[in-house]
Coordinates of C-alpha atoms and ligand atoms in Angstrom, one line a residue:
X234 CA 0.2 14.0 -9.0
X235 CA -3.4 12.8 -9.1
X236 CA -4.7 11.8 -5.7
X237 CA -5.5 8.2 -4.9
X238 CA -9.2 7.9 -4.1
X239 CA -9.4 4.7 -2.1
X240 CA -11.6 2.3 -0.1
X241 CA -9.7 0.5 2.6
X242 CA -10.9 -3.1 3.3
X243 CA -9.4 -4.3 6.6
X244 CA -9.3 -6.7 9.5
X245 CA -7.6 -4.6 12.3
X246 CA -5.1 -5.8 13.5
X247 CA -2.3 -3.6 14.8
X248 CA -0.6 -3.4 11.4
X249 CA -3.9 -2.5 9.7
X250 CA -4.2 0.3 12.3
X251 CA -0.9 1.8 11.2
X252 CA -1.8 1.5 7.6
X253 CA -5.1 3.3 8.2
X254 CA -3.4 6.0 10.2
X255 CA -0.8 6.5 7.5
X256 CA -3.6 6.9 4.9
X257 CA -5.5 9.4 7.1
X258 CA -2.3 11.4 7.7
X259 CA -1.6 11.8 3.9
X260 CA -4.5 13.9 2.4
X261 CA -2.2 15.3 -0.3
X262 CA -1.9 11.8 -1.8
X263 CA -4.8 9.8 -0.5
X264 CA -8.6 10.5 -0.2
X265 CA -10.2 7.7 1.9
X266 CA -13.8 7.4 0.7
X267 CA -14.6 4.7 3.3
X268 CA -13.3 1.8 5.4
X269 CA -14.9 -1.6 5.0
X270 CA -14.4 -4.3 7.7
X271 CA -14.0 -8.0 7.2
X272 CA -13.5 -11.0 9.5
X273 CA -9.9 -12.1 9.7
X274 CA -7.4 -11.4 12.5
X275 CA -10.4 -11.4 14.9
X276 CA -14.2 -11.8 14.3
X277 CA -16.1 -9.1 12.4
X278 CA -17.6 -7.5 15.5
X279 CA -14.1 -6.8 16.7
X280 CA -12.6 -5.7 13.4
X281 CA -15.6 -3.3 13.0
X282 CA -15.0 -2.0 16.5
X283 CA -11.3 -1.6 16.0
X284 CA -11.6 0.3 12.7
X285 CA -13.7 2.9 14.4
X286 CA -11.4 3.2 17.4
X287 CA -8.5 3.8 15.0
X288 CA -10.5 6.5 13.1
X289 CA -11.3 8.2 16.5
X290 CA -7.6 8.0 17.5
X291 CA -6.8 9.8 14.3
X292 CA -9.4 12.5 15.0
X293 CA -11.6 11.3 12.2
X294 CA -15.0 10.2 13.7
X295 CA -16.5 11.4 10.4
X296 CA -14.9 8.6 8.4
X297 CA -17.6 6.2 7.2
X298 CA -16.9 2.7 8.4
X299 CA -18.9 -0.3 7.1
X300 CA -19.3 -3.9 8.4
X301 CA -18.8 -6.7 5.9
X302 CA -18.5 -10.4 5.7
X303 CA -18.2 -12.4 8.9
X304 CA -16.8 -15.5 7.4
X305 CA -14.9 -16.6 4.3
X306 CA -16.7 -17.7 1.1
X307 CA -16.3 -21.4 1.4
X308 CA -14.8 -22.4 4.8
X309 CA -14.8 -21.7 8.5
X310 CA -13.2 -18.5 9.8
X311 CA -9.6 -18.9 11.0
X312 CA -8.5 -16.0 13.3
X313 CA -5.1 -14.9 14.7
X314 CA -5.6 -13.9 18.3
X315 CA -2.2 -15.6 18.9
X316 CA -0.7 -12.7 17.0
X317 CA -2.9 -9.7 17.6
X318 CA -4.4 -10.6 21.1
X319 CA -8.0 -11.2 22.1
X320 CA -9.3 -7.9 20.9
X321 CA -7.2 -7.8 17.8
X322 CA -5.8 -4.4 18.9
X323 CA -4.0 -5.4 22.1
X324 CA -1.2 -3.1 23.3
X325 CA -2.7 0.4 23.9
X326 CA -5.8 1.1 26.0
X327 CA -8.1 3.0 23.7
X328 CA -11.7 4.1 24.4
X329 CA -14.6 2.1 23.0
X330 CA -15.8 3.7 19.7
X331 CA -18.5 6.4 19.9
X332 CA -19.0 6.7 16.1
X333 CA -21.6 4.4 14.6
X334 CA -21.2 1.9 11.8
X335 CA -22.7 3.1 8.5
X336 CA -25.3 1.4 6.4
X337 CA -25.3 -0.5 4.1
X338 CA -23.3 -3.7 4.2
X339 CA -19.7 -3.2 3.2
X340 CA -20.1 -5.2 0.0
X341 CA -23.0 -2.9 -1.1
X342 CA -20.9 0.1 -0.3
X343 CA -18.1 -1.1 -2.5
X344 CA -20.4 -1.9 -5.4
X345 CA -22.4 1.4 -5.0
X346 CA -19.2 3.5 -4.8
X347 CA -17.6 1.9 -7.8
X348 CA -20.8 2.3 -9.9
X349 CA -21.3 6.0 -8.8
X350 CA -17.7 7.2 -9.1
X351 CA -16.0 7.8 -12.5
X352 CA -14.6 4.6 -14.1
X353 CA -11.0 3.9 -13.1
X354 CA -11.0 6.5 -10.3
X355 CA -11.1 4.2 -7.3
X356 CA -8.3 2.0 -5.8
X357 CA -9.2 -0.8 -3.4
X358 CA -6.6 -1.3 -0.6
X359 CA -7.1 -4.8 0.9
X360 CA -5.4 -5.4 4.2
X361 CA -7.2 -8.6 5.2
X362 CA -8.9 -11.7 3.7
X363 CA -10.4 -10.8 0.3
X364 CA -13.9 -11.9 1.1
X365 CA -15.7 -8.6 0.8
X366 CA -14.0 -7.7 -2.5
X367 CA -14.6 -11.2 -4.0
X368 CA -18.2 -11.0 -3.0
X369 CA -18.6 -7.6 -4.6
X370 CA -17.0 -8.8 -7.8
X371 CA -19.3 -11.9 -7.9
X372 CA -22.4 -10.0 -7.1
X373 CA -21.6 -7.1 -9.5
X374 CA -19.2 -8.3 -12.3
X375 CA -19.6 -4.9 -14.0
X376 CA -17.5 -3.2 -11.3
X377 CA -14.3 -5.1 -12.3
X378 CA -13.7 -2.8 -15.2
X379 CA -14.3 0.3 -13.1
X380 CA -11.5 -0.4 -10.5
X381 CA -8.3 1.5 -11.0
X382 CA -6.1 -0.9 -9.1
X383 CA -6.2 -3.3 -6.2
X384 CA -3.3 -3.0 -3.8
X385 CA -3.3 -5.8 -1.3
X386 CA -1.2 -7.3 1.5
X387 CA -1.1 -11.0 1.1
X388 CA 0.8 -14.1 0.0
X389 CA 4.4 -15.1 0.0
X390 CA 7.0 -16.7 -2.2
X391 CA 10.6 -16.8 -0.9
X392 CA 9.3 -16.2 2.7
X393 CA 6.8 -19.1 2.4
X394 CA 3.9 -19.2 5.0
X395 CA 3.2 -17.6 8.3
X396 CA 0.0 -19.5 9.2
X397 CA 0.9 -22.8 7.5
X398 CA 4.2 -23.9 6.0
X399 CA 2.9 -22.8 2.6
X400 CA 0.4 -20.0 3.1
X401 CA 0.2 -16.4 4.4
X402 CA -2.7 -15.6 6.7
X403 CA -4.9 -13.2 4.5
X404 CA -4.9 -15.6 1.6
X405 CA -5.2 -18.7 3.7
X406 CA -8.3 -17.5 5.5
X407 CA -10.2 -17.1 2.2
X408 CA -8.4 -18.8 -0.7
X409 CA -11.5 -18.9 -2.9
X410 CA -11.9 -15.1 -2.5
X411 CA -8.2 -14.6 -3.4
X412 CA -8.6 -16.8 -6.4
X413 CA -11.5 -14.7 -7.7
X414 CA -9.5 -11.5 -7.2
X415 CA -6.3 -12.8 -8.8
X416 CA -8.2 -14.1 -11.8
X417 CA -10.3 -10.9 -12.2
X418 CA -8.1 -9.2 -14.7
X419 CA -8.0 -6.1 -12.5
X420 CA -4.5 -4.5 -12.1
X421 CA -3.2 -5.9 -8.8
X422 CA -0.2 -4.9 -6.7
X423 CA 0.8 -7.5 -4.1
X424 CA 2.7 -6.8 -0.9
X425 CA 3.7 -10.4 0.2
X426 CA 5.7 -11.4 3.3
X427 CA 8.7 -11.2 1.0
X428 CA 8.7 -7.4 1.4
X429 CA 6.8 -7.0 4.6
X430 CA 9.3 -9.0 6.6
X431 CA 11.8 -6.4 5.6
X432 CA 9.7 -3.6 7.1
X433 CA 10.6 -4.4 10.8
X434 CA 9.9 -2.0 13.6
X435 CA 13.3 -2.2 15.3
X436 CA 13.8 -0.7 18.7
X437 CA 15.1 2.7 17.4
X438 CA 12.2 2.9 15.0
X439 CA 9.7 2.2 17.8
X440 CA 11.5 4.8 20.0
X441 CA 10.9 7.3 17.2
X442 CA 7.1 6.5 17.3
X443 CA 7.1 6.9 21.1
X444 CA 9.2 10.1 21.0
X445 CA 6.4 11.9 19.1
X446 CA 4.8 12.3 22.5
X447 CA 1.4 12.2 20.8
X448 CA -1.6 9.9 21.5
X449 CA -1.0 8.3 18.0
X450 CA 2.7 7.9 18.4
X451 CA 2.3 6.3 21.9
X452 CA -0.5 4.0 20.7
X453 CA 1.5 2.9 17.7
X454 CA 4.5 2.2 19.9
X455 CA 2.3 0.1 22.2
X456 CA 0.7 -1.7 19.4
X457 CA 4.0 -2.8 17.8
X458 CA 5.4 -3.8 21.2
X459 CA 2.5 -6.2 21.6
X460 CA 2.4 -7.3 18.0
X461 CA 6.2 -8.0 17.7
X462 CA 6.1 -11.0 20.1
X463 CA 4.9 -13.5 17.5
X464 CA 7.5 -12.7 14.8
X465 CA 10.4 -12.3 17.3
X466 CA 9.6 -15.7 18.7
X467 CA 9.0 -17.4 15.4
X468 CA 11.5 -15.8 13.1
X469 CA 13.9 -14.2 15.5
X470 CA 12.9 -10.9 13.8
X471 CA 14.4 -7.6 15.0
X472 CA 10.9 -6.2 15.4
X473 CA 7.3 -6.3 14.3
X474 CA 6.8 -6.6 10.5
X475 CA 4.6 -3.7 9.3
X476 CA 2.7 -5.8 6.7
X477 CA -0.3 -3.6 5.9
X478 CA 1.3 -0.1 6.0
X479 CA 3.3 -1.3 2.9
X480 CA 0.0 -1.0 1.0
X481 CA -0.7 2.7 1.9
X482 CA 3.0 3.6 1.6
X483 CA 2.9 2.3 -2.0
X484 CA 0.3 4.9 -2.9
X485 CA 2.5 7.7 -1.4
X486 CA 6.0 6.6 -2.5
X487 CA 5.9 3.7 -4.9
X488 CA 9.6 4.3 -5.8
X489 CA 10.8 2.9 -2.4
X490 CA 9.4 -0.5 -3.5
X491 CA 10.7 -3.0 -6.1
X492 CA 9.1 -6.1 -7.7
X493 CA 8.2 -8.0 -10.8
X494 CA 5.1 -8.3 -13.0
X495 CA 4.5 -12.0 -12.8
X496 CA 1.9 -14.7 -12.7
X497 CA 0.4 -15.5 -9.3
X498 CA -2.1 -18.2 -8.7
X499 CA -3.8 -19.5 -5.6
X500 CA -4.0 -23.0 -4.3
X501 CA -7.6 -23.6 -3.5
X502 CA -8.0 -27.4 -3.1
X503 CA -4.9 -29.1 -1.6
X504 CA -5.2 -29.3 2.2
X505 CA -1.4 -29.4 2.4
X506 CA -0.8 -26.1 0.5
X507 CA -4.2 -24.4 0.7
X508 CA -3.9 -20.6 0.3
X509 CA -0.4 -20.8 -1.1
X510 CA 0.4 -18.0 -3.6
X511 CA 2.2 -19.9 -6.5
X512 CA 4.3 -17.0 -7.8
X513 CA 6.1 -17.5 -11.1
X514 CA 9.0 -15.2 -10.0
X515 CA 11.4 -16.9 -12.5
X516 CA 9.0 -16.8 -15.4
X517 CA 9.1 -20.6 -16.0
X518 CA 5.5 -20.6 -17.3
X519 CA 3.6 -18.7 -19.9
X520 CA 0.7 -18.0 -17.6
X521 CA -0.7 -14.5 -17.7
X522 CA 1.4 -11.9 -15.7
X523 CA -1.6 -10.8 -13.5
X524 CA 0.2 -9.2 -10.6
X525 CA 3.0 -6.8 -9.7
X526 CA 4.6 -8.9 -6.9
X527 CA 6.7 -6.7 -4.6
X528 CA 9.9 -8.2 -3.3
X529 CA 11.8 -5.5 -1.6
X530 CA 11.7 -1.9 -0.1
X531 CA 14.0 0.8 1.2
X532 CA 13.1 0.2 4.8
X533 CA 14.8 3.5 6.1
X534 CA 12.8 5.5 3.6
X535 CA 9.6 3.6 4.6
X536 CA 10.0 4.3 8.3
X537 CA 11.1 7.9 7.5
X538 CA 7.8 8.4 5.7
X539 CA 5.8 6.7 8.4
X540 CA 7.3 8.6 11.2
X541 CA 6.9 12.0 9.4
X542 CA 3.3 11.3 8.6
X543 CA 2.1 9.8 11.9
X544 CA 3.6 12.8 13.7
X545 CA 1.0 14.9 11.9
X546 CA -1.9 13.3 13.7
Ligands
RIB263 O1 -0.1 -12.2 7.2 C1 -0.2 -10.9 7.7 C2 -1.6 -10.3 7.4 O2 -2.5 -11.0 8.1 C3 -1.7 -8.8 7.8 O3 -2.6 -8.2 7.0 C4 -2.3 -9.0 9.2 O4 -3.0 -7.9 9.6 C5 -3.2 -10.2 9.0 O5 -4.4 -9.7 8.5
CA264 CA1 -4.6 -7.1 8.1

């Protein structure tokens, strides 16, 4: 099977961290060309710090990490320290990063890589607000036709919102950016809360992380133990929902996921429903079916894959 050559755009975030670790632990299927950071869960300075800490935890200080947009396209930044803690990576105690950020700006790296690499050979994996990707598409419209696929964590339909009654966090932070991406015509795979809320780190699953006895296994167990508070309290969940790792797991084992090719549009004006992903799951409109919207997964297969791969690091 052809390898996925990817750029990970991210706002770490404990779940982003697990998604990045899964990608770095899967060289047979995934070649990570670079990691671009965006403001989201916490401000850009912290997401750029956290991404490098995760690469060093994985033993990959060579991985190029770029700093991107520090605020959404058209509104003030909303962050989520109430979920991820003050640093965005609360839970484990990890050393400050030694590896430097790379030049240039993340948006220029995305544009430059897509122009330099063969057409249709690069997949963008978006784990945070879509600001960097939307800015790249706006500044360099020619790259849209060169992108193989965008696989993103964001949105919700049956699960409705996690930051407002109507909106999921990544889309809510930058709805204008999401609107640009969803209208771009680029093939999009969406991992909404509908599926990520079924990828819960229950106690036995977290025990399996800790039982690895490795720095990575222990750090992931500590991350999920911190990160689960919010969802356990709000939803009565059985554990932390691993939102972003659904994106990288899709690249490795798409068959454990199921969804529908439907129309998804973004609310960008109403204050009441700003950032809502209006998903035409039941096909009641003839709007273009612009996204593969994932609704379910085989959670045991997902955690089996995750545990097997993280144990490699
Ligand atoms: O709503 C969940 C998403 O928002 C995840 O990507 C999490 O990391 C935050 O970015
Ligand atoms: Ca994220």
